[in-house]
Short mmCIF file of C-alpha atoms in Angstrom, two decimals:
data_model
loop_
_atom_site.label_atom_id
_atom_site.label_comp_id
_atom_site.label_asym_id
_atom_site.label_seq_id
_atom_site.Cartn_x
_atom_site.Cartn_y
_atom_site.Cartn_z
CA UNK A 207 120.17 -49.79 17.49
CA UNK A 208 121.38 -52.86 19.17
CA UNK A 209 122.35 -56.12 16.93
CA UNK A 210 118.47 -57.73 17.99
CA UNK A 211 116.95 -54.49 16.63
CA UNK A 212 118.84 -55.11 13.93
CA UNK A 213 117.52 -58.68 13.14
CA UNK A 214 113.69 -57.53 14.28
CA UNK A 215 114.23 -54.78 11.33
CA UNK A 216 114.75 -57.58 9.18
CA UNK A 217 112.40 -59.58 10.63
CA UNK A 218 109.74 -57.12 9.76
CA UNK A 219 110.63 -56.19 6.28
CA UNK A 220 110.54 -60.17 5.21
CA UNK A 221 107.55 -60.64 7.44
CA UNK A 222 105.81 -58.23 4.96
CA UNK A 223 106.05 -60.45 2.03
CA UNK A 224 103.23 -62.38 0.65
CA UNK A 225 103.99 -66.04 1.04
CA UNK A 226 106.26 -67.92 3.49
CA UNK A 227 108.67 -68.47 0.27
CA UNK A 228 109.40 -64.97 -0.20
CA UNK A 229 109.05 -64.28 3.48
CA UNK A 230 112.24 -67.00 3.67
CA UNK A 231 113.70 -64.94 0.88
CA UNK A 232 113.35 -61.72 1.91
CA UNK A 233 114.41 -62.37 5.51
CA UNK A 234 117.68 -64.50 4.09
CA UNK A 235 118.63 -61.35 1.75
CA UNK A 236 117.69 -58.47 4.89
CA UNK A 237 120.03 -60.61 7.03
CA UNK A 238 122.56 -60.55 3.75
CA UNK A 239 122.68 -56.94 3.65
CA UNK A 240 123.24 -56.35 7.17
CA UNK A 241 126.49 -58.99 7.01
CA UNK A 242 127.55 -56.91 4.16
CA UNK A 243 127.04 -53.71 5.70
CA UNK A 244 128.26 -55.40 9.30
CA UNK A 245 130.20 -58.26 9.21
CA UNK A 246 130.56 -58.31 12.56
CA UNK A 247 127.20 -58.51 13.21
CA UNK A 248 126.55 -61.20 10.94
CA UNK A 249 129.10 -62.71 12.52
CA UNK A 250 127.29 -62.46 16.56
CA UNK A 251 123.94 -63.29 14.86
CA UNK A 252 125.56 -66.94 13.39
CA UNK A 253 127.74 -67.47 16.90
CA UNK A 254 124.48 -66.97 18.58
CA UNK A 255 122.57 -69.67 16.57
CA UNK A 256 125.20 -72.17 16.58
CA UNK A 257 125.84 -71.43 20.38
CA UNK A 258 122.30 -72.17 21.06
CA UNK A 259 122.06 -75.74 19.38
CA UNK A 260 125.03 -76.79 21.09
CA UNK A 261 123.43 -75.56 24.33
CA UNK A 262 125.89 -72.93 25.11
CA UNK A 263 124.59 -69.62 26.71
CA UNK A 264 127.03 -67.02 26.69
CA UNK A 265 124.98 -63.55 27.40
CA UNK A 266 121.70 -62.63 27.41
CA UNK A 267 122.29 -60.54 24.10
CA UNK A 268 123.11 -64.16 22.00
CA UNK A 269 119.65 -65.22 23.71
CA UNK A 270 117.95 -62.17 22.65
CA UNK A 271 119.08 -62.43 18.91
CA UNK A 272 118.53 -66.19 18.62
CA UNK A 273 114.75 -65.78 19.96
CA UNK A 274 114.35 -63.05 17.63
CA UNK A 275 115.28 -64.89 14.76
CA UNK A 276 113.02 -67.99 15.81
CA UNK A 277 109.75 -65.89 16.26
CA UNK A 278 110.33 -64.48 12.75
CA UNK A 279 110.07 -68.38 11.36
CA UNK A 280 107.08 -69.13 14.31
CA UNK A 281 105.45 -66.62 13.05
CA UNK A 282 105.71 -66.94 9.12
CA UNK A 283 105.39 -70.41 9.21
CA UNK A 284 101.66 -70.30 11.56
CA UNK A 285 100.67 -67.05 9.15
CA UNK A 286 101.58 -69.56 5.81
CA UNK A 287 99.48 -72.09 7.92
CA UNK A 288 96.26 -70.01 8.39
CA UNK A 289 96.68 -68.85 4.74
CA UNK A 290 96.55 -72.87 3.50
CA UNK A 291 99.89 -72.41 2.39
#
């Protein structure tokens, strides 16, 4: 699996929690585990978000990763929304 499945595999395990808190949590300690298992993933997944706020594209595999990561919070955050969170 590629670094973006990767993230989505996290994605999905926190996404599975009940609230957005423990969504947040569980998606913070997913990513944890991979940068301990891989730290140079971990590594490509933080270059990627800090390339992307300073407007800096490098490949379309950063891009990938970093709209990966931001559906996860879209997501969680309109789900804790709809639940009156």
């Amino acid at each position: 699996a590629d670094i973006r499945d990767r993230v989505a595999e996290c994605a999905a395990t926190a996404a599975g929690e009940g609230s957005l808190l423990t969504q947040l949590a569980a998606f913070t300690s997913e990513l944890g585990r991979l940068g301990a298992a891989e730290p140079a993933l971990m590594t490509m997944v933080v270059t990627a978000r800090i390339d992307h706020h300073r407007g800096v594209h490098r490949h379309e595999a950063a891009a990938s990763i970093v709209s990966t990561v931001h559906a996860f919070y879209d997501s969680v955050v309109v789900d804790a929304v709809r639940r009156g969170e």
